Amino acid sequence: MDPVLRTDRLVLRRLDDVDAAFLVELLNEPSFLRYIGDKNVRDDEGARRYLAEGPKASYARYGYGLLLVSTLEGEKAGMCGLLKRDWLPDPDIGFAFLPRFWSRGYAYESAAAVIDHGRRTWGVGRVAAITSPDNEPSIGLLKKLGFRFEREAVAPGGGGEVKVFASEPASAG
Ligand SMILES: CC(C)(COP(=O)(O)OP(=O)(O)OC[C@H]1O[C@@H](n2cnc3c(N)ncnc32)[C@H](O)[C@@H]1OP(=O)(O)O)[C@@H](O)C(=O)NCCC(=O)NCCS
């Protein structure tokens, strides 16, 4: 599988069925369940269903979607990418990493590269981000990426209260 993106320390490529076991681990991390939600992925079959309905459907429809983030040594560390939700006008950035890869700057490095690539390749302008109101690691990361708090909202489908952030393209200030 060809990489979509490379950074100094990371390789990003489209998620595929070979990543099922990794997704079972990531999507059941306490931090993922707490801050993103329960995707009901408990085994490889559930992961393949999640891939088909989520990332793969997004690649087919929009070109972009959540990507697998690996180290240069090939360790699967997390995922990061642009999503398009029906209830938000702009694409939003998503990220989640296994705890053993936290605090190395990987989330920042991959998110910055994904946003830059989205603007150059997919014509993305404004990028949104949504977080639980108490997700301090994510809010801190978004601020470091240059996002500004915009508003509070209630995510449809039982997503609860969220904070909405936005990043404008450089030319728009
Ligand atoms: C959010 C998440 C991806 C951050 O990963 P990470 O590896 O810590 O991020 P980085 O190492 O790239 O850190 C980048 C910046 O994030 C911010 N940050 C990270 N952890 C933080 C914390 N505990 N409190 C406040 N800010 C934090 C800091 O600004 C940090 O920059 P710094 O190291 O210069 O201070 C990670 O906590 C995670 O996977 N959480 C579970 C899934 C999730 O909540 N995803 C977001 C849903 S909206």
Short mmCIF file of N, CA and C and ligand atoms in Angstrom, two decimals:
data_model
loop_
_atom_site.label_atom_id
_atom_site.label_comp_id
_atom_site.label_asym_id
_atom_site.label_seq_id
_atom_site.Cartn_x
_atom_site.Cartn_y
_atom_site.Cartn_z
N MET A 1 0.84 -1.20 0.00
CA MET A 1 0.00 0.00 0.00
C MET A 1 0.88 1.24 0.00
N ASP A 2 0.65 2.10 -0.96
CA ASP A 2 1.48 3.30 -1.07
C ASP A 2 1.14 4.29 0.03
N PRO A 3 2.15 4.93 0.58
CA PRO A 3 1.86 5.99 1.55
C PRO A 3 1.11 7.15 0.89
N VAL A 4 0.27 7.79 1.65
CA VAL A 4 -0.36 9.03 1.19
C VAL A 4 0.57 10.19 1.53
N LEU A 5 1.24 10.06 2.66
CA LEU A 5 2.05 11.15 3.18
C LEU A 5 3.22 10.60 3.97
N ARG A 6 4.32 11.32 3.96
CA ARG A 6 5.44 11.02 4.84
C ARG A 6 5.83 12.29 5.56
N THR A 7 6.21 12.17 6.82
CA THR A 7 6.78 13.30 7.54
C THR A 7 8.18 12.86 7.98
N ASP A 8 8.85 13.69 8.77
CA ASP A 8 10.20 13.34 9.21
C ASP A 8 10.22 11.99 9.93
N ARG A 9 9.17 11.72 10.72
CA ARG A 9 9.20 10.53 11.58
C ARG A 9 8.08 9.54 11.33
N LEU A 10 7.16 9.88 10.41
CA LEU A 10 5.94 9.08 10.29
C LEU A 10 5.57 8.79 8.84
N VAL A 11 4.83 7.70 8.67
CA VAL A 11 4.28 7.36 7.36
C VAL A 11 2.76 7.24 7.53
N LEU A 12 2.02 7.87 6.63
CA LEU A 12 0.56 7.82 6.69
C LEU A 12 0.04 7.15 5.42
N ARG A 13 -0.80 6.15 5.59
CA ARG A 13 -1.41 5.50 4.44
C ARG A 13 -2.87 5.19 4.75
N ARG A 14 -3.62 4.84 3.70
CA ARG A 14 -5.02 4.50 3.90
C ARG A 14 -5.14 3.25 4.78
N LEU A 15 -6.14 3.26 5.63
CA LEU A 15 -6.44 2.08 6.45
C LEU A 15 -7.01 0.97 5.58
N ASP A 16 -6.72 -0.27 5.96
CA ASP A 16 -7.24 -1.40 5.19
C ASP A 16 -7.52 -2.57 6.14
N ASP A 17 -8.05 -3.65 5.58
CA ASP A 17 -8.45 -4.78 6.42
C ASP A 17 -7.27 -5.37 7.20
N VAL A 18 -6.05 -5.22 6.70
CA VAL A 18 -4.89 -5.74 7.44
C VAL A 18 -4.68 -5.02 8.78
N ASP A 19 -5.37 -3.89 8.96
CA ASP A 19 -5.23 -3.11 10.19
C ASP A 19 -6.31 -3.46 11.22
N ALA A 20 -7.06 -4.55 10.95
CA ALA A 20 -8.21 -4.88 11.81
C ALA A 20 -7.78 -5.04 13.28
N ALA A 21 -6.73 -5.81 13.54
CA ALA A 21 -6.34 -6.06 14.93
C ALA A 21 -5.89 -4.77 15.61
N PHE A 22 -5.16 -3.94 14.88
CA PHE A 22 -4.75 -2.64 15.42
C PHE A 22 -5.96 -1.79 15.79
N LEU A 23 -6.97 -1.81 14.92
CA LEU A 23 -8.17 -0.99 15.18
C LEU A 23 -8.94 -1.51 16.40
N VAL A 24 -8.98 -2.84 16.56
CA VAL A 24 -9.65 -3.39 17.75
C VAL A 24 -8.96 -2.83 19.00
N GLU A 25 -7.64 -2.78 18.98
CA GLU A 25 -6.91 -2.24 20.14
C GLU A 25 -7.19 -0.74 20.31
N LEU A 26 -7.02 0.03 19.26
CA LEU A 26 -7.15 1.49 19.37
C LEU A 26 -8.57 1.91 19.75
N LEU A 27 -9.57 1.31 19.12
CA LEU A 27 -10.95 1.74 19.34
C LEU A 27 -11.51 1.30 20.69
N ASN A 28 -10.76 0.44 21.40
CA ASN A 28 -11.20 0.04 22.74
C ASN A 28 -10.31 0.60 23.85
N GLU A 29 -9.39 1.50 23.48
CA GLU A 29 -8.59 2.20 24.50
C GLU A 29 -9.53 3.04 25.36
N PRO A 30 -9.31 3.05 26.69
CA PRO A 30 -10.18 3.87 27.55
C PRO A 30 -10.28 5.32 27.07
N SER A 31 -9.17 5.89 26.59
CA SER A 31 -9.20 7.29 26.15
C SER A 31 -10.08 7.46 24.91
N PHE A 32 -10.03 6.46 24.01
CA PHE A 32 -10.86 6.53 22.81
C PHE A 32 -12.34 6.42 23.20
N LEU A 33 -12.64 5.46 24.07
CA LEU A 33 -14.04 5.25 24.49
C LEU A 33 -14.56 6.48 25.21
N ARG A 34 -13.70 7.09 26.00
CA ARG A 34 -14.15 8.25 26.78
C ARG A 34 -14.36 9.49 25.91
N TYR A 35 -13.40 9.78 25.06
CA TYR A 35 -13.43 11.06 24.36
C TYR A 35 -14.03 11.00 22.96
N ILE A 36 -14.04 9.84 22.34
CA ILE A 36 -14.59 9.75 20.99
C ILE A 36 -15.88 8.95 21.00
N GLY A 37 -15.86 7.82 21.69
CA GLY A 37 -17.10 7.04 21.79
C GLY A 37 -16.87 5.58 21.47
N ASP A 38 -17.90 4.80 21.72
CA ASP A 38 -17.80 3.36 21.51
C ASP A 38 -18.30 3.02 20.11
N LYS A 39 -17.37 2.59 19.27
CA LYS A 39 -17.73 2.23 17.88
C LYS A 39 -18.19 0.78 17.79
N ASN A 40 -18.27 0.09 18.94
CA ASN A 40 -18.72 -1.31 18.97
C ASN A 40 -17.88 -2.22 18.09
N VAL A 41 -16.57 -1.98 18.11
CA VAL A 41 -15.63 -2.81 17.35
C VAL A 41 -14.91 -3.70 18.37
N ARG A 42 -15.25 -4.98 18.37
CA ARG A 42 -14.68 -5.88 19.39
C ARG A 42 -13.79 -6.97 18.79
N ASP A 43 -13.89 -7.16 17.48
CA ASP A 43 -13.10 -8.22 16.83
C ASP A 43 -12.80 -7.81 15.39
N ASP A 44 -12.05 -8.67 14.69
CA ASP A 44 -11.64 -8.32 13.33
C ASP A 44 -12.83 -8.05 12.41
N GLU A 45 -13.88 -8.84 12.60
CA GLU A 45 -15.05 -8.64 11.74
C GLU A 45 -15.67 -7.26 11.99
N GLY A 46 -15.75 -6.87 13.27
CA GLY A 46 -16.27 -5.54 13.61
C GLY A 46 -15.38 -4.45 13.02
N ALA A 47 -14.07 -4.68 13.05
CA ALA A 47 -13.14 -3.68 12.51
C ALA A 47 -13.32 -3.55 11.00
N ARG A 48 -13.52 -4.66 10.32
CA ARG A 48 -13.73 -4.59 8.86
C ARG A 48 -15.03 -3.87 8.53
N ARG A 49 -16.05 -4.06 9.37
CA ARG A 49 -17.31 -3.35 9.15
C ARG A 49 -17.10 -1.84 9.37
N TYR A 50 -16.38 -1.52 10.45
CA TYR A 50 -16.08 -0.10 10.73
C TYR A 50 -15.32 0.53 9.56
N LEU A 51 -14.34 -0.21 9.03
CA LEU A 51 -13.55 0.31 7.90
C LEU A 51 -14.42 0.57 6.69
N ALA A 52 -15.32 -0.38 6.40
CA ALA A 52 -16.17 -0.25 5.21
C ALA A 52 -17.12 0.93 5.34
N GLU A 53 -17.69 1.08 6.53
CA GLU A 53 -18.71 2.13 6.71
C GLU A 53 -18.08 3.49 7.00
N GLY A 54 -16.85 3.47 7.52
CA GLY A 54 -16.19 4.72 7.91
C GLY A 54 -15.11 5.13 6.93
N PRO A 55 -13.84 4.82 7.24
CA PRO A 55 -12.74 5.32 6.41
C PRO A 55 -12.85 4.98 4.93
N LYS A 56 -13.18 3.74 4.59
CA LYS A 56 -13.21 3.39 3.15
C LYS A 56 -14.34 4.12 2.42
N ALA A 57 -15.48 4.27 3.08
CA ALA A 57 -16.59 5.03 2.47
C ALA A 57 -16.17 6.48 2.26
N SER A 58 -15.39 7.01 3.21
CA SER A 58 -14.93 8.40 3.09
C SER A 58 -13.93 8.56 1.93
N TYR A 59 -13.00 7.61 1.79
CA TYR A 59 -12.03 7.70 0.67
C TYR A 59 -12.80 7.73 -0.66
N ALA A 60 -13.82 6.85 -0.75
CA ALA A 60 -14.56 6.74 -2.01
C ALA A 60 -15.36 8.01 -2.29
N ARG A 61 -15.92 8.60 -1.24
CA ARG A 61 -16.81 9.74 -1.45
C ARG A 61 -16.06 11.07 -1.55
N TYR A 62 -15.04 11.23 -0.69
CA TYR A 62 -14.38 12.55 -0.61
C TYR A 62 -12.92 12.53 -1.05
N GLY A 63 -12.32 11.36 -1.15
CA GLY A 63 -10.89 11.29 -1.45
C GLY A 63 -10.07 11.17 -0.18
N TYR A 64 -10.45 11.94 0.83
CA TYR A 64 -9.72 11.88 2.10
C TYR A 64 -10.48 11.04 3.13
N GLY A 65 -9.86 10.84 4.27
CA GLY A 65 -10.46 10.07 5.36
C GLY A 65 -9.38 9.76 6.38
N LEU A 66 -9.74 9.07 7.45
CA LEU A 66 -8.76 8.73 8.48
C LEU A 66 -7.67 7.84 7.89
N LEU A 67 -6.42 8.15 8.20
CA LEU A 67 -5.27 7.38 7.71
C LEU A 67 -4.57 6.69 8.87
N LEU A 68 -3.93 5.57 8.57
CA LEU A 68 -3.08 4.90 9.55
C LEU A 68 -1.78 5.68 9.69
N VAL A 69 -1.34 5.92 10.93
CA VAL A 69 -0.06 6.59 11.17
C VAL A 69 0.90 5.57 11.76
N SER A 70 2.02 5.34 11.07
CA SER A 70 3.04 4.40 11.54
C SER A 70 4.36 5.13 11.70
N THR A 71 5.22 4.58 12.57
CA THR A 71 6.58 5.09 12.66
C THR A 71 7.36 4.61 11.45
N LEU A 72 8.54 5.17 11.25
CA LEU A 72 9.37 4.74 10.12
C LEU A 72 9.78 3.28 10.27
N GLU A 73 9.76 2.79 11.52
CA GLU A 73 10.09 1.37 11.77
C GLU A 73 8.89 0.46 11.49
N GLY A 74 7.75 1.06 11.18
CA GLY A 74 6.57 0.26 10.84
C GLY A 74 5.65 -0.07 12.00
N GLU A 75 5.87 0.57 13.15
CA GLU A 75 4.94 0.36 14.29
C GLU A 75 3.68 1.18 14.05
N LYS A 76 2.52 0.54 14.20
CA LYS A 76 1.26 1.24 14.02
C LYS A 76 0.95 2.03 15.29
N ALA A 77 0.91 3.36 15.16
CA ALA A 77 0.82 4.22 16.34
C ALA A 77 -0.57 4.82 16.55
N GLY A 78 -1.27 5.12 15.46
CA GLY A 78 -2.56 5.78 15.60
C GLY A 78 -3.18 6.06 14.27
N MET A 79 -4.20 6.91 14.30
CA MET A 79 -4.79 7.32 13.03
C MET A 79 -5.08 8.81 13.08
N CYS A 80 -5.08 9.39 11.89
CA CYS A 80 -5.26 10.84 11.77
C CYS A 80 -5.76 11.11 10.36
N GLY A 81 -6.70 12.02 10.24
CA GLY A 81 -7.18 12.34 8.90
C GLY A 81 -8.33 13.31 8.94
N LEU A 82 -8.79 13.65 7.75
CA LEU A 82 -9.94 14.55 7.61
C LEU A 82 -11.21 13.74 7.46
N LEU A 83 -12.27 14.22 8.09
CA LEU A 83 -13.58 13.58 7.98
C LEU A 83 -14.57 14.61 7.47
N LYS A 84 -15.65 14.14 6.89
CA LYS A 84 -16.72 15.07 6.49
C LYS A 84 -18.02 14.60 7.12
N ARG A 85 -18.54 15.43 8.01
CA ARG A 85 -19.80 15.09 8.68
C ARG A 85 -20.93 15.89 8.07
N ASP A 86 -22.09 15.26 7.97
CA ASP A 86 -23.23 15.93 7.35
C ASP A 86 -23.60 17.22 8.09
N TRP A 87 -23.39 17.24 9.39
CA TRP A 87 -23.89 18.38 10.17
C TRP A 87 -22.87 19.51 10.32
N LEU A 88 -21.68 19.35 9.75
CA LEU A 88 -20.69 20.44 9.77
C LEU A 88 -20.39 20.85 8.33
N PRO A 89 -20.35 22.15 8.05
CA PRO A 89 -20.09 22.58 6.67
C PRO A 89 -18.65 22.27 6.20
N ASP A 90 -17.70 22.29 7.13
CA ASP A 90 -16.29 22.09 6.77
C ASP A 90 -15.83 20.69 7.15
N PRO A 91 -14.83 20.15 6.46
CA PRO A 91 -14.22 18.90 6.93
C PRO A 91 -13.58 19.13 8.30
N ASP A 92 -13.51 18.09 9.10
CA ASP A 92 -12.87 18.24 10.40
C ASP A 92 -11.73 17.24 10.57
N ILE A 93 -10.76 17.62 11.40
CA ILE A 93 -9.58 16.78 11.62
C ILE A 93 -9.85 15.83 12.79
N GLY A 94 -9.46 14.58 12.59
CA GLY A 94 -9.62 13.60 13.66
C GLY A 94 -8.28 12.94 13.95
N PHE A 95 -8.04 12.55 15.20
CA PHE A 95 -6.79 11.87 15.55
C PHE A 95 -6.99 11.03 16.80
N ALA A 96 -6.30 9.92 16.87
CA ALA A 96 -6.28 9.07 18.05
C ALA A 96 -5.04 8.19 17.97
N PHE A 97 -4.31 8.11 19.08
CA PHE A 97 -3.07 7.33 19.13
C PHE A 97 -3.10 6.39 20.31
N LEU A 98 -2.41 5.28 20.21
CA LEU A 98 -2.25 4.38 21.35
C LEU A 98 -1.44 5.10 22.42
N PRO A 99 -1.80 4.93 23.69
CA PRO A 99 -1.12 5.69 24.76
C PRO A 99 0.40 5.54 24.75
N ARG A 100 0.91 4.37 24.34
CA ARG A 100 2.37 4.23 24.39
C ARG A 100 3.08 5.12 23.37
N PHE A 101 2.31 5.73 22.47
CA PHE A 101 2.91 6.65 21.49
C PHE A 101 2.58 8.12 21.79
N TRP A 102 1.93 8.38 22.92
CA TRP A 102 1.59 9.77 23.25
C TRP A 102 2.84 10.56 23.64
N SER A 103 2.67 11.87 23.58
CA SER A 103 3.67 12.84 24.07
C SER A 103 5.00 12.75 23.35
N ARG A 104 4.95 12.31 22.11
CA ARG A 104 6.17 12.32 21.29
C ARG A 104 6.04 13.35 20.16
N GLY A 105 4.89 14.06 20.14
CA GLY A 105 4.66 15.01 19.05
C GLY A 105 4.15 14.36 17.78
N TYR A 106 3.81 13.08 17.83
CA TYR A 106 3.34 12.40 16.61
C TYR A 106 1.97 12.94 16.17
N ALA A 107 1.10 13.21 17.15
CA ALA A 107 -0.24 13.70 16.79
C ALA A 107 -0.12 15.06 16.10
N TYR A 108 0.72 15.92 16.65
CA TYR A 108 0.92 17.24 16.04
C TYR A 108 1.52 17.10 14.64
N GLU A 109 2.55 16.29 14.54
CA GLU A 109 3.26 16.13 13.26
C GLU A 109 2.32 15.58 12.18
N SER A 110 1.51 14.59 12.53
CA SER A 110 0.63 13.99 11.52
C SER A 110 -0.53 14.93 11.19
N ALA A 111 -1.10 15.59 12.21
CA ALA A 111 -2.25 16.47 11.94
C ALA A 111 -1.83 17.66 11.07
N ALA A 112 -0.67 18.24 11.36
CA ALA A 112 -0.19 19.37 10.55
C ALA A 112 0.00 18.93 9.10
N ALA A 113 0.55 17.73 8.91
CA ALA A 113 0.79 17.23 7.54
C ALA A 113 -0.53 16.93 6.83
N VAL A 114 -1.49 16.36 7.56
CA VAL A 114 -2.79 16.03 6.96
C VAL A 114 -3.51 17.30 6.50
N ILE A 115 -3.47 18.33 7.33
CA ILE A 115 -4.17 19.58 6.97
C ILE A 115 -3.50 20.23 5.76
N ASP A 116 -2.18 20.26 5.77
CA ASP A 116 -1.44 20.83 4.64
C ASP A 116 -1.74 20.06 3.35
N HIS A 117 -1.73 18.74 3.45
CA HIS A 117 -2.01 17.89 2.29
C HIS A 117 -3.46 18.09 1.82
N GLY A 118 -4.39 18.20 2.75
CA GLY A 118 -5.79 18.41 2.38
C GLY A 118 -5.98 19.71 1.62
N ARG A 119 -5.24 20.72 2.03
CA ARG A 119 -5.37 22.01 1.35
C ARG A 119 -4.74 21.96 -0.04
N ARG A 120 -3.60 21.29 -0.13
CA ARG A 120 -2.90 21.25 -1.42
C ARG A 120 -3.55 20.27 -2.40
N THR A 121 -4.03 19.14 -1.90
CA THR A 121 -4.49 18.07 -2.78
C THR A 121 -5.99 18.05 -2.98
N TRP A 122 -6.73 18.34 -1.92
CA TRP A 122 -8.18 18.18 -2.00
C TRP A 122 -8.93 19.51 -2.01
N GLY A 123 -8.20 20.62 -2.09
CA GLY A 123 -8.86 21.92 -2.15
C GLY A 123 -9.58 22.29 -0.87
N VAL A 124 -9.15 21.70 0.24
CA VAL A 124 -9.79 22.00 1.52
C VAL A 124 -9.36 23.40 1.97
N GLY A 125 -10.30 24.18 2.46
CA GLY A 125 -9.98 25.52 2.96
C GLY A 125 -10.02 25.52 4.47
N ARG A 126 -11.17 25.92 4.97
CA ARG A 126 -11.37 25.93 6.42
C ARG A 126 -11.43 24.50 6.94
N VAL A 127 -10.78 24.24 8.04
CA VAL A 127 -10.84 22.91 8.68
C VAL A 127 -11.42 23.09 10.07
N ALA A 128 -12.39 22.25 10.40
CA ALA A 128 -13.01 22.29 11.73
C ALA A 128 -12.40 21.19 12.60
N ALA A 129 -12.74 21.21 13.87
CA ALA A 129 -12.39 20.11 14.78
C ALA A 129 -13.43 20.11 15.89
N ILE A 130 -13.82 18.92 16.33
CA ILE A 130 -14.76 18.85 17.45
C ILE A 130 -14.14 18.00 18.55
N THR A 131 -14.36 18.44 19.78
CA THR A 131 -13.86 17.67 20.93
C THR A 131 -14.92 17.66 22.02
N SER A 132 -14.83 16.67 22.91
CA SER A 132 -15.59 16.73 24.15
C SER A 132 -15.11 17.97 24.89
N PRO A 133 -16.00 18.61 25.66
CA PRO A 133 -15.61 19.85 26.35
C PRO A 133 -14.43 19.66 27.30
N ASP A 134 -14.22 18.43 27.82
CA ASP A 134 -13.16 18.22 28.81
C ASP A 134 -11.94 17.50 28.24
N ASN A 135 -11.83 17.42 26.92
CA ASN A 135 -10.69 16.70 26.32
C ASN A 135 -9.48 17.63 26.22
N GLU A 136 -8.83 17.84 27.36
CA GLU A 136 -7.72 18.81 27.41
C GLU A 136 -6.56 18.45 26.48
N PRO A 137 -6.15 17.17 26.38
CA PRO A 137 -5.07 16.87 25.43
C PRO A 137 -5.41 17.28 24.00
N SER A 138 -6.63 17.00 23.59
CA SER A 138 -7.03 17.33 22.23
C SER A 138 -7.15 18.83 22.03
N ILE A 139 -7.71 19.52 23.03
CA ILE A 139 -7.86 20.98 22.93
C ILE A 139 -6.47 21.64 22.89
N GLY A 140 -5.55 21.13 23.70
CA GLY A 140 -4.18 21.66 23.69
C GLY A 140 -3.52 21.45 22.34
N LEU A 141 -3.73 20.27 21.79
CA LEU A 141 -3.15 19.97 20.46
C LEU A 141 -3.75 20.90 19.40
N LEU A 142 -5.06 21.10 19.44
CA LEU A 142 -5.70 21.97 18.44
C LEU A 142 -5.17 23.39 18.53
N LYS A 143 -4.97 23.87 19.75
CA LYS A 143 -4.43 25.24 19.90
C LYS A 143 -3.03 25.32 19.32
N LYS A 144 -2.24 24.28 19.60
CA LYS A 144 -0.87 24.26 19.06
C LYS A 144 -0.89 24.24 17.53
N LEU A 145 -1.93 23.63 16.95
CA LEU A 145 -2.06 23.57 15.49
C LEU A 145 -2.62 24.87 14.91
N GLY A 146 -3.00 25.81 15.79
CA GLY A 146 -3.51 27.10 15.31
C GLY A 146 -5.02 27.17 15.20
N PHE A 147 -5.72 26.20 15.77
CA PHE A 147 -7.19 26.24 15.75
C PHE A 147 -7.69 27.22 16.81
N ARG A 148 -8.85 27.82 16.49
CA ARG A 148 -9.50 28.72 17.44
C ARG A 148 -10.85 28.18 17.86
N PHE A 149 -11.17 28.34 19.13
CA PHE A 149 -12.49 27.91 19.60
C PHE A 149 -13.56 28.74 18.92
N GLU A 150 -14.62 28.07 18.47
CA GLU A 150 -15.67 28.79 17.75
C GLU A 150 -17.00 28.78 18.48
N ARG A 151 -17.44 27.59 18.89
CA ARG A 151 -18.77 27.52 19.52
C ARG A 151 -18.96 26.18 20.19
N GLU A 152 -20.01 26.10 20.98
CA GLU A 152 -20.42 24.81 21.51
C GLU A 152 -21.59 24.31 20.69
N ALA A 153 -21.71 22.99 20.61
CA ALA A 153 -22.78 22.41 19.80
C ALA A 153 -23.17 21.07 20.42
N VAL A 154 -24.30 20.55 19.98
CA VAL A 154 -24.68 19.19 20.38
C VAL A 154 -24.56 18.32 19.14
N ALA A 155 -23.69 17.31 19.22
CA ALA A 155 -23.48 16.44 18.06
C ALA A 155 -24.71 15.55 17.88
N PRO A 156 -25.25 15.48 16.66
CA PRO A 156 -26.41 14.63 16.43
C PRO A 156 -26.09 13.15 16.68
N GLY A 157 -27.11 12.37 16.88
CA GLY A 157 -26.91 10.92 17.05
C GLY A 157 -26.36 10.57 18.41
N GLY A 158 -26.67 11.36 19.43
CA GLY A 158 -26.25 11.03 20.79
C GLY A 158 -24.80 11.34 21.06
N GLY A 159 -24.19 12.19 20.24
CA GLY A 159 -22.77 12.52 20.42
C GLY A 159 -22.51 13.43 21.60
N GLY A 160 -23.58 14.01 22.17
CA GLY A 160 -23.41 14.87 23.34
C GLY A 160 -22.87 16.25 22.99
N GLU A 161 -22.55 16.99 24.04
CA GLU A 161 -22.03 18.35 23.84
C GLU A 161 -20.60 18.31 23.35
N VAL A 162 -20.30 19.17 22.40
CA VAL A 162 -18.93 19.24 21.87
C VAL A 162 -18.52 20.70 21.73
N LYS A 163 -17.21 20.90 21.70
CA LYS A 163 -16.67 22.20 21.34
C LYS A 163 -16.25 22.14 19.87
N VAL A 164 -16.57 23.18 19.14
CA VAL A 164 -16.20 23.24 17.73
C VAL A 164 -15.07 24.26 17.57
N PHE A 165 -13.99 23.83 16.94
CA PHE A 165 -12.83 24.69 16.67
C PHE A 165 -12.68 24.84 15.15
N ALA A 166 -11.92 25.85 14.73
CA ALA A 166 -11.70 26.00 13.28
C ALA A 166 -10.30 26.56 13.01
N SER A 167 -9.77 26.17 11.87
CA SER A 167 -8.49 26.67 11.38
C SER A 167 -8.72 27.23 9.97
N GLU A 168 -8.38 28.50 9.79
CA GLU A 168 -8.56 29.15 8.49
C GLU A 168 -7.32 28.92 7.64
N PRO A 169 -7.47 28.84 6.32
CA PRO A 169 -6.28 28.75 5.48
C PRO A 169 -5.44 30.02 5.65
N ALA A 170 -4.14 29.88 5.43
CA ALA A 170 -3.21 30.99 5.72
C ALA A 170 -3.62 32.29 5.05
N SER A 171 -4.08 32.21 3.79
CA SER A 171 -4.39 33.43 3.05
C SER A 171 -5.60 34.16 3.64
N ALA A 172 -6.46 33.40 4.38
CA ALA A 172 -7.63 34.04 4.99
C ALA A 172 -7.30 34.56 6.37
N GLY A 173 -6.04 34.43 6.81
CA GLY A 173 -5.64 34.93 8.12
C GLY A 173 -6.09 33.96 9.17
C1 LIG B 1 -5.29 13.82 21.64
C2 LIG B 1 -4.06 12.92 21.40
C3 LIG B 1 -4.06 12.44 19.96
C4 LIG B 1 -2.81 13.77 21.68
O1 LIG B 1 -1.69 12.91 21.45
P1 LIG B 1 -0.21 13.28 21.92
O2 LIG B 1 0.66 12.22 21.45
O3 LIG B 1 -0.18 13.63 23.35
O4 LIG B 1 0.06 14.64 21.10
P2 LIG B 1 1.47 15.33 20.81
O5 LIG B 1 2.58 14.61 21.51
O6 LIG B 1 1.58 15.51 19.35
O7 LIG B 1 1.28 16.71 21.55
C5 LIG B 1 1.01 17.89 20.83
C6 LIG B 1 0.40 18.93 21.75
O8 LIG B 1 -0.85 18.49 22.29
C7 LIG B 1 -1.06 19.13 23.55
N1 LIG B 1 -1.25 18.12 24.58
C8 LIG B 1 -0.93 16.80 24.53
N2 LIG B 1 -1.27 16.19 25.68
C9 LIG B 1 -1.81 17.15 26.47
C10 LIG B 1 -2.36 17.16 27.78
N3 LIG B 1 -2.42 16.05 28.52
N4 LIG B 1 -2.86 18.33 28.26
C11 LIG B 1 -2.83 19.45 27.52
N5 LIG B 1 -2.30 19.52 26.28
C12 LIG B 1 -1.80 18.38 25.77
C13 LIG B 1 0.14 19.97 23.80
O9 LIG B 1 -0.08 21.28 23.29
C14 LIG B 1 1.20 19.27 22.98
O10 LIG B 1 2.25 20.09 22.62
P3 LIG B 1 3.57 20.15 23.57
O11 LIG B 1 4.08 18.75 23.69
O12 LIG B 1 4.48 21.06 22.84
O13 LIG B 1 3.09 20.69 24.89
C15 LIG B 1 -4.06 11.71 22.37
O14 LIG B 1 -4.21 12.18 23.68
C16 LIG B 1 -5.14 10.67 22.09
O15 LIG B 1 -5.00 9.81 21.24
N6 LIG B 1 -6.25 10.75 22.82
C17 LIG B 1 -7.35 9.79 22.67
C18 LIG B 1 -8.18 10.05 21.43
C19 LIG B 1 -8.72 11.46 21.37
O16 LIG B 1 -9.14 12.04 22.37
N7 LIG B 1 -8.71 12.05 20.17
C20 LIG B 1 -9.21 13.37 19.93
C21 LIG B 1 -10.67 13.36 19.76
S1 LIG B 1 -11.26 15.02 19.45
#
